[in-house]
């Protein structure tokens, strides 16, 4: 059975040049997306305590940061907005003068060429913190679709390059596609958070986006972490409804899903390496318990190896700076 001693796998591990030559998977900054949090005000740059290296920034500071990121070689950012005022219907989300449309205008000017992805959801805009309209204590699916579609069109009009719905309402990709097409944005791609799990790894994000649900949790719309077959059905639906890129989220605990989605559909797959995954690495590295650069490189390589084309990660800026390159 064994081909040893004719086959000795160690022969190709003898030098870094050889290892690089036969390496199957590479992490390229060109495939990374940096998340950014935009808040009201001027001159605001407020570090997020649970995410060292990440800050909430006002519009003009975000635009400056975007120029820095673009110059470093980060190709894309995904924008999350915190509005001035929150209300039950999340009105700030569809406002053509809202926080994200304003940020898009400023970034376009400061950093032409940077790809601008916008997260489309209501949780940052509603006073109850849920991702849709609430009726009798439950998130009301169908009336929410129109608001999400309005939000997507507002982002498109303000210059978004990619629309990324993260709400997990049924039918929202179709509703957004129809509205974008009708508004003259048939060319604009949708990156759907297709298999988004109700995860404990989103904790730090909710501090950064100020989007913690004020009652209950998101388990009636985000997926049960136990379900892989259902994830494939969710992805199939989003593709039928017009998604161009399908996302799995979180990343490392869900690499089996990433792999199956890639194999089953052959679509561009994005994986969201989320806030909790970032925070754990930062916390352990601060204590000197792990080598951050190596852990980051290994983690992103694993996500790519599983089948992700695109990785949304808070480490994009560090990778572009060359951290972890060896
Ligand atoms: C909004 C949204 C969330 C994330 C991305 N979009 C939070 C949530 O669903 O509660 C999480 C990202 C992260 O943890 O880094 N719906």
PDB file of C-alpha atoms in Angstrom, residues 110-295:
ATOM      1  CA  UNK A 110     -11.221  60.945  -1.271  1.00  0.00           C
ATOM      2  CA  UNK A 111     -10.444  57.466  -2.565  1.00  0.00           C
ATOM      3  CA  UNK A 112     -11.480  56.908  -6.172  1.00  0.00           C
ATOM      4  CA  UNK A 113     -11.008  53.321  -7.258  1.00  0.00           C
ATOM      5  CA  UNK A 114     -11.771  51.806  -3.872  1.00  0.00           C
ATOM      6  CA  UNK A 115     -14.636  49.297  -4.155  1.00  0.00           C
ATOM      7  CA  UNK A 116     -17.517  50.333  -1.902  1.00  0.00           C
ATOM      8  CA  UNK A 117     -19.730  47.585  -0.518  1.00  0.00           C
ATOM      9  CA  UNK A 118     -22.657  48.620   1.669  1.00  0.00           C
ATOM     10  CA  UNK A 119     -24.301  46.443   4.283  1.00  0.00           C
ATOM     11  CA  UNK A 120     -28.070  46.601   3.855  1.00  0.00           C
ATOM     12  CA  UNK A 121     -29.939  45.911   7.088  1.00  0.00           C
ATOM     13  CA  UNK A 122     -32.202  47.680   9.544  1.00  0.00           C
ATOM     14  CA  UNK A 123     -30.665  46.677  12.886  1.00  0.00           C
ATOM     15  CA  UNK A 124     -28.384  49.725  13.102  1.00  0.00           C
ATOM     16  CA  UNK A 125     -31.352  51.998  12.319  1.00  0.00           C
ATOM     17  CA  UNK A 126     -34.183  50.619  14.459  1.00  0.00           C
ATOM     18  CA  UNK A 127     -34.635  51.627  18.104  1.00  0.00           C
ATOM     19  CA  UNK A 128     -35.393  47.985  19.002  1.00  0.00           C
ATOM     20  CA  UNK A 129     -32.229  46.757  17.233  1.00  0.00           C
ATOM     21  CA  UNK A 130     -33.898  44.076  15.128  1.00  0.00           C
ATOM     22  CA  UNK A 131     -33.179  43.622  11.427  1.00  0.00           C
ATOM     23  CA  UNK A 132     -36.767  44.291  10.346  1.00  0.00           C
ATOM     24  CA  UNK A 133     -40.098  45.777  11.395  1.00  0.00           C
ATOM     25  CA  UNK A 134     -41.432  44.359  14.641  1.00  0.00           C
ATOM     26  CA  UNK A 135     -45.060  43.367  15.057  1.00  0.00           C
ATOM     27  CA  UNK A 136     -46.390  41.652  18.193  1.00  0.00           C
ATOM     28  CA  UNK A 137     -42.834  40.951  19.357  1.00  0.00           C
ATOM     29  CA  UNK A 138     -41.836  39.246  16.107  1.00  0.00           C
ATOM     30  CA  UNK A 139     -39.934  40.486  13.066  1.00  0.00           C
ATOM     31  CA  UNK A 140     -42.511  40.950  10.314  1.00  0.00           C
ATOM     32  CA  UNK A 141     -40.966  39.601   7.125  1.00  0.00           C
ATOM     33  CA  UNK A 142     -42.879  40.884   4.125  1.00  0.00           C
ATOM     34  CA  UNK A 143     -43.387  44.561   5.062  1.00  0.00           C
ATOM     35  CA  UNK A 144     -39.652  44.685   5.830  1.00  0.00           C
ATOM     36  CA  UNK A 145     -38.708  43.803   2.246  1.00  0.00           C
ATOM     37  CA  UNK A 146     -39.822  47.136   0.872  1.00  0.00           C
ATOM     38  CA  UNK A 147     -37.683  49.022   3.403  1.00  0.00           C
ATOM     39  CA  UNK A 148     -34.615  46.948   2.588  1.00  0.00           C
ATOM     40  CA  UNK A 149     -35.200  47.528  -1.120  1.00  0.00           C
ATOM     41  CA  UNK A 150     -35.490  51.279  -0.453  1.00  0.00           C
ATOM     42  CA  UNK A 151     -32.252  51.197   1.526  1.00  0.00           C
ATOM     43  CA  UNK A 152     -30.465  49.364  -1.302  1.00  0.00           C
ATOM     44  CA  UNK A 153     -31.676  51.898  -3.876  1.00  0.00           C
ATOM     45  CA  UNK A 154     -30.571  54.809  -1.642  1.00  0.00           C
ATOM     46  CA  UNK A 155     -27.087  53.259  -1.457  1.00  0.00           C
ATOM     47  CA  UNK A 156     -27.043  52.641  -5.211  1.00  0.00           C
ATOM     48  CA  UNK A 157     -27.988  56.240  -5.978  1.00  0.00           C
ATOM     49  CA  UNK A 158     -25.230  57.464  -3.659  1.00  0.00           C
ATOM     50  CA  UNK A 159     -22.608  55.423  -5.497  1.00  0.00           C
ATOM     51  CA  UNK A 160     -22.319  51.980  -3.888  1.00  0.00           C
ATOM     52  CA  UNK A 161     -20.507  49.391  -6.018  1.00  0.00           C
ATOM     53  CA  UNK A 162     -21.906  46.264  -4.333  1.00  0.00           C
ATOM     54  CA  UNK A 163     -25.048  45.813  -2.228  1.00  0.00           C
ATOM     55  CA  UNK A 164     -24.785  43.345   0.661  1.00  0.00           C
ATOM     56  CA  UNK A 165     -28.069  42.478   2.417  1.00  0.00           C
ATOM     57  CA  UNK A 166     -27.437  40.980   5.867  1.00  0.00           C
ATOM     58  CA  UNK A 167     -30.933  40.926   7.376  1.00  0.00           C
ATOM     59  CA  UNK A 168     -31.903  37.295   6.606  1.00  0.00           C
ATOM     60  CA  UNK A 169     -35.540  38.083   5.742  1.00  0.00           C
ATOM     61  CA  UNK A 170     -37.066  35.581   3.302  1.00  0.00           C
ATOM     62  CA  UNK A 171     -37.303  36.960  -0.221  1.00  0.00           C
ATOM     63  CA  UNK A 172     -35.156  40.028   0.317  1.00  0.00           C
ATOM     64  CA  UNK A 173     -32.629  39.346  -2.421  1.00  0.00           C
ATOM     65  CA  UNK A 174     -35.435  39.152  -5.003  1.00  0.00           C
ATOM     66  CA  UNK A 175     -37.075  42.308  -3.654  1.00  0.00           C
ATOM     67  CA  UNK A 176     -33.772  44.200  -3.738  1.00  0.00           C
ATOM     68  CA  UNK A 177     -32.889  42.916  -7.229  1.00  0.00           C
ATOM     69  CA  UNK A 178     -36.277  44.019  -8.583  1.00  0.00           C
ATOM     70  CA  UNK A 179     -36.007  47.467  -6.987  1.00  0.00           C
ATOM     71  CA  UNK A 180     -32.428  48.004  -8.184  1.00  0.00           C
ATOM     72  CA  UNK A 181     -33.344  46.991 -11.733  1.00  0.00           C
ATOM     73  CA  UNK A 182     -36.386  49.287 -11.738  1.00  0.00           C
ATOM     74  CA  UNK A 183     -34.241  52.200 -10.519  1.00  0.00           C
ATOM     75  CA  UNK A 184     -31.709  51.743 -13.320  1.00  0.00           C
ATOM     76  CA  UNK A 185     -29.137  49.677 -11.411  1.00  0.00           C
ATOM     77  CA  UNK A 186     -29.382  46.362 -13.236  1.00  0.00           C
ATOM     78  CA  UNK A 187     -25.573  46.336 -13.428  1.00  0.00           C
ATOM     79  CA  UNK A 188     -25.048  46.554  -9.648  1.00  0.00           C
ATOM     80  CA  UNK A 189     -24.027  43.238  -8.028  1.00  0.00           C
ATOM     81  CA  UNK A 190     -25.586  41.800  -4.876  1.00  0.00           C
ATOM     82  CA  UNK A 191     -23.390  40.025  -2.358  1.00  0.00           C
ATOM     83  CA  UNK A 192     -25.972  38.215  -0.237  1.00  0.00           C
ATOM     84  CA  UNK A 193     -25.339  37.165   3.344  1.00  0.00           C
ATOM     85  CA  UNK A 194     -26.900  33.861   2.260  1.00  0.00           C
ATOM     86  CA  UNK A 195     -25.986  31.486   5.089  1.00  0.00           C
ATOM     87  CA  UNK A 196     -25.832  33.773   8.084  1.00  0.00           C
ATOM     88  CA  UNK A 197     -25.962  31.975  11.397  1.00  0.00           C
ATOM     89  CA  UNK A 198     -27.364  33.230  14.702  1.00  0.00           C
ATOM     90  CA  UNK A 199     -23.902  33.425  16.201  1.00  0.00           C
ATOM     91  CA  UNK A 200     -22.373  34.390  19.517  1.00  0.00           C
ATOM     92  CA  UNK A 201     -19.339  35.560  17.530  1.00  0.00           C
ATOM     93  CA  UNK A 202     -21.107  38.820  16.565  1.00  0.00           C
ATOM     94  CA  UNK A 203     -20.845  40.301  20.072  1.00  0.00           C
ATOM     95  CA  UNK A 204     -18.107  42.908  19.478  1.00  0.00           C
ATOM     96  CA  UNK A 205     -19.739  44.032  16.202  1.00  0.00           C
ATOM     97  CA  UNK A 206     -22.886  44.968  18.023  1.00  0.00           C
ATOM     98  CA  UNK A 207     -20.852  47.376  20.184  1.00  0.00           C
ATOM     99  CA  UNK A 208     -19.285  48.861  17.056  1.00  0.00           C
ATOM    100  CA  UNK A 209     -22.545  49.143  15.104  1.00  0.00           C
ATOM    101  CA  UNK A 210     -24.688  49.884  18.165  1.00  0.00           C
ATOM    102  CA  UNK A 211     -27.131  47.254  16.938  1.00  0.00           C
ATOM    103  CA  UNK A 212     -27.762  44.988  19.929  1.00  0.00           C
ATOM    104  CA  UNK A 213     -31.395  43.782  19.965  1.00  0.00           C
ATOM    105  CA  UNK A 214     -33.252  45.484  22.835  1.00  0.00           C
ATOM    106  CA  UNK A 215     -35.368  42.365  23.439  1.00  0.00           C
ATOM    107  CA  UNK A 216     -35.002  38.736  22.436  1.00  0.00           C
ATOM    108  CA  UNK A 217     -32.411  37.607  19.916  1.00  0.00           C
ATOM    109  CA  UNK A 218     -32.061  37.012  16.195  1.00  0.00           C
ATOM    110  CA  UNK A 219     -32.826  33.297  16.171  1.00  0.00           C
ATOM    111  CA  UNK A 220     -36.162  33.714  14.412  1.00  0.00           C
ATOM    112  CA  UNK A 221     -34.398  34.993  11.294  1.00  0.00           C
ATOM    113  CA  UNK A 222     -30.714  34.040  11.429  1.00  0.00           C
ATOM    114  CA  UNK A 223     -29.862  30.368  10.995  1.00  0.00           C
ATOM    115  CA  UNK A 224     -29.443  27.632  13.591  1.00  0.00           C
ATOM    116  CA  UNK A 225     -25.696  26.870  13.791  1.00  0.00           C
ATOM    117  CA  UNK A 226     -26.553  23.157  13.651  1.00  0.00           C
ATOM    118  CA  UNK A 227     -27.953  23.257  10.106  1.00  0.00           C
ATOM    119  CA  UNK A 228     -25.881  22.661   6.982  1.00  0.00           C
ATOM    120  CA  UNK A 229     -28.546  21.311   4.594  1.00  0.00           C
ATOM    121  CA  UNK A 230     -30.672  24.355   5.357  1.00  0.00           C
ATOM    122  CA  UNK A 231     -27.687  26.587   4.604  1.00  0.00           C
ATOM    123  CA  UNK A 232     -27.535  25.088   1.111  1.00  0.00           C
ATOM    124  CA  UNK A 233     -31.251  25.782   0.639  1.00  0.00           C
ATOM    125  CA  UNK A 234     -30.747  29.377   1.738  1.00  0.00           C
ATOM    126  CA  UNK A 235     -27.899  29.789  -0.737  1.00  0.00           C
ATOM    127  CA  UNK A 236     -29.951  28.195  -3.540  1.00  0.00           C
ATOM    128  CA  UNK A 237     -32.792  30.620  -2.855  1.00  0.00           C
ATOM    129  CA  UNK A 238     -30.537  33.673  -2.878  1.00  0.00           C
ATOM    130  CA  UNK A 239     -28.985  32.568  -6.176  1.00  0.00           C
ATOM    131  CA  UNK A 240     -32.437  32.034  -7.710  1.00  0.00           C
ATOM    132  CA  UNK A 241     -33.433  35.497  -6.517  1.00  0.00           C
ATOM    133  CA  UNK A 242     -30.407  37.086  -8.145  1.00  0.00           C
ATOM    134  CA  UNK A 243     -27.432  37.010  -5.766  1.00  0.00           C
ATOM    135  CA  UNK A 244     -24.096  37.364  -7.574  1.00  0.00           C
ATOM    136  CA  UNK A 245     -21.833  36.499  -4.648  1.00  0.00           C
ATOM    137  CA  UNK A 246     -23.028  34.301  -1.774  1.00  0.00           C
ATOM    138  CA  UNK A 247     -21.706  34.707   1.734  1.00  0.00           C
ATOM    139  CA  UNK A 248     -21.234  32.342   4.638  1.00  0.00           C
ATOM    140  CA  UNK A 249     -20.944  33.906   8.076  1.00  0.00           C
ATOM    141  CA  UNK A 250     -19.113  33.477  10.470  1.00  0.00           C
ATOM    142  CA  UNK A 251     -16.076  31.936   8.756  1.00  0.00           C
ATOM    143  CA  UNK A 252     -13.819  29.603  10.741  1.00  0.00           C
ATOM    144  CA  UNK A 253     -16.548  27.672  12.627  1.00  0.00           C
ATOM    145  CA  UNK A 254     -18.446  27.215   9.309  1.00  0.00           C
ATOM    146  CA  UNK A 255     -15.752  26.099   6.861  1.00  0.00           C
ATOM    147  CA  UNK A 256     -17.727  22.956   6.060  1.00  0.00           C
ATOM    148  CA  UNK A 257     -20.516  25.195   4.762  1.00  0.00           C
ATOM    149  CA  UNK A 258     -18.060  27.292   2.750  1.00  0.00           C
ATOM    150  CA  UNK A 259     -16.734  24.134   1.099  1.00  0.00           C
ATOM    151  CA  UNK A 260     -20.162  22.696   0.333  1.00  0.00           C
ATOM    152  CA  UNK A 261     -21.490  25.969  -1.060  1.00  0.00           C
ATOM    153  CA  UNK A 262     -18.452  26.292  -3.329  1.00  0.00           C
ATOM    154  CA  UNK A 263     -18.762  22.712  -4.579  1.00  0.00           C
ATOM    155  CA  UNK A 264     -22.516  22.710  -5.004  1.00  0.00           C
ATOM    156  CA  UNK A 265     -23.022  26.070  -6.715  1.00  0.00           C
ATOM    157  CA  UNK A 266     -19.691  27.129  -8.213  1.00  0.00           C
ATOM    158  CA  UNK A 267     -20.577  30.748  -7.467  1.00  0.00           C
ATOM    159  CA  UNK A 268     -18.201  33.316  -6.039  1.00  0.00           C
ATOM    160  CA  UNK A 269     -18.253  32.647  -2.286  1.00  0.00           C
ATOM    161  CA  UNK A 270     -17.505  35.200   0.391  1.00  0.00           C
ATOM    162  CA  UNK A 271     -16.764  34.294   4.003  1.00  0.00           C
ATOM    163  CA  UNK A 272     -17.177  36.831   6.795  1.00  0.00           C
ATOM    164  CA  UNK A 273     -14.433  36.422   9.395  1.00  0.00           C
ATOM    165  CA  UNK A 274     -16.467  38.159  12.067  1.00  0.00           C
ATOM    166  CA  UNK A 275     -15.865  40.467  15.006  1.00  0.00           C
ATOM    167  CA  UNK A 276     -15.688  37.722  17.646  1.00  0.00           C
ATOM    168  CA  UNK A 277     -13.174  35.780  15.607  1.00  0.00           C
ATOM    169  CA  UNK A 278     -11.079  38.980  15.389  1.00  0.00           C
ATOM    170  CA  UNK A 279     -11.453  39.809  19.072  1.00  0.00           C
ATOM    171  CA  UNK A 280     -10.329  36.358  20.209  1.00  0.00           C
ATOM    172  CA  UNK A 281      -7.113  36.583  18.193  1.00  0.00           C
ATOM    173  CA  UNK A 282      -6.414  40.118  19.448  1.00  0.00           C
ATOM    174  CA  UNK A 283      -7.074  39.191  23.067  1.00  0.00           C
ATOM    175  CA  UNK A 284      -4.842  36.124  23.044  1.00  0.00           C
ATOM    176  CA  UNK A 285      -2.102  38.003  21.157  1.00  0.00           C
ATOM    177  CA  UNK A 286      -2.178  40.863  23.684  1.00  0.00           C
ATOM    178  CA  UNK A 287      -1.427  38.346  26.396  1.00  0.00           C
ATOM    179  CA  UNK A 288       1.414  36.901  24.374  1.00  0.00           C
ATOM    180  CA  UNK A 289      -0.344  33.559  24.149  1.00  0.00           C
ATOM    181  CA  UNK A 290      -0.279  33.314  20.347  1.00  0.00           C
ATOM    182  CA  UNK A 291       1.722  34.795  17.484  1.00  0.00           C
ATOM    183  CA  UNK A 292      -0.846  37.116  15.938  1.00  0.00           C
ATOM    184  CA  UNK A 293       0.683  37.413  12.464  1.00  0.00           C
ATOM    185  CA  UNK A 294       0.976  33.659  12.070  1.00  0.00           C
ATOM    186  CA  UNK A 295      -2.500  32.978  13.431  1.00  0.00           C
TER     187      UNK A 295
END
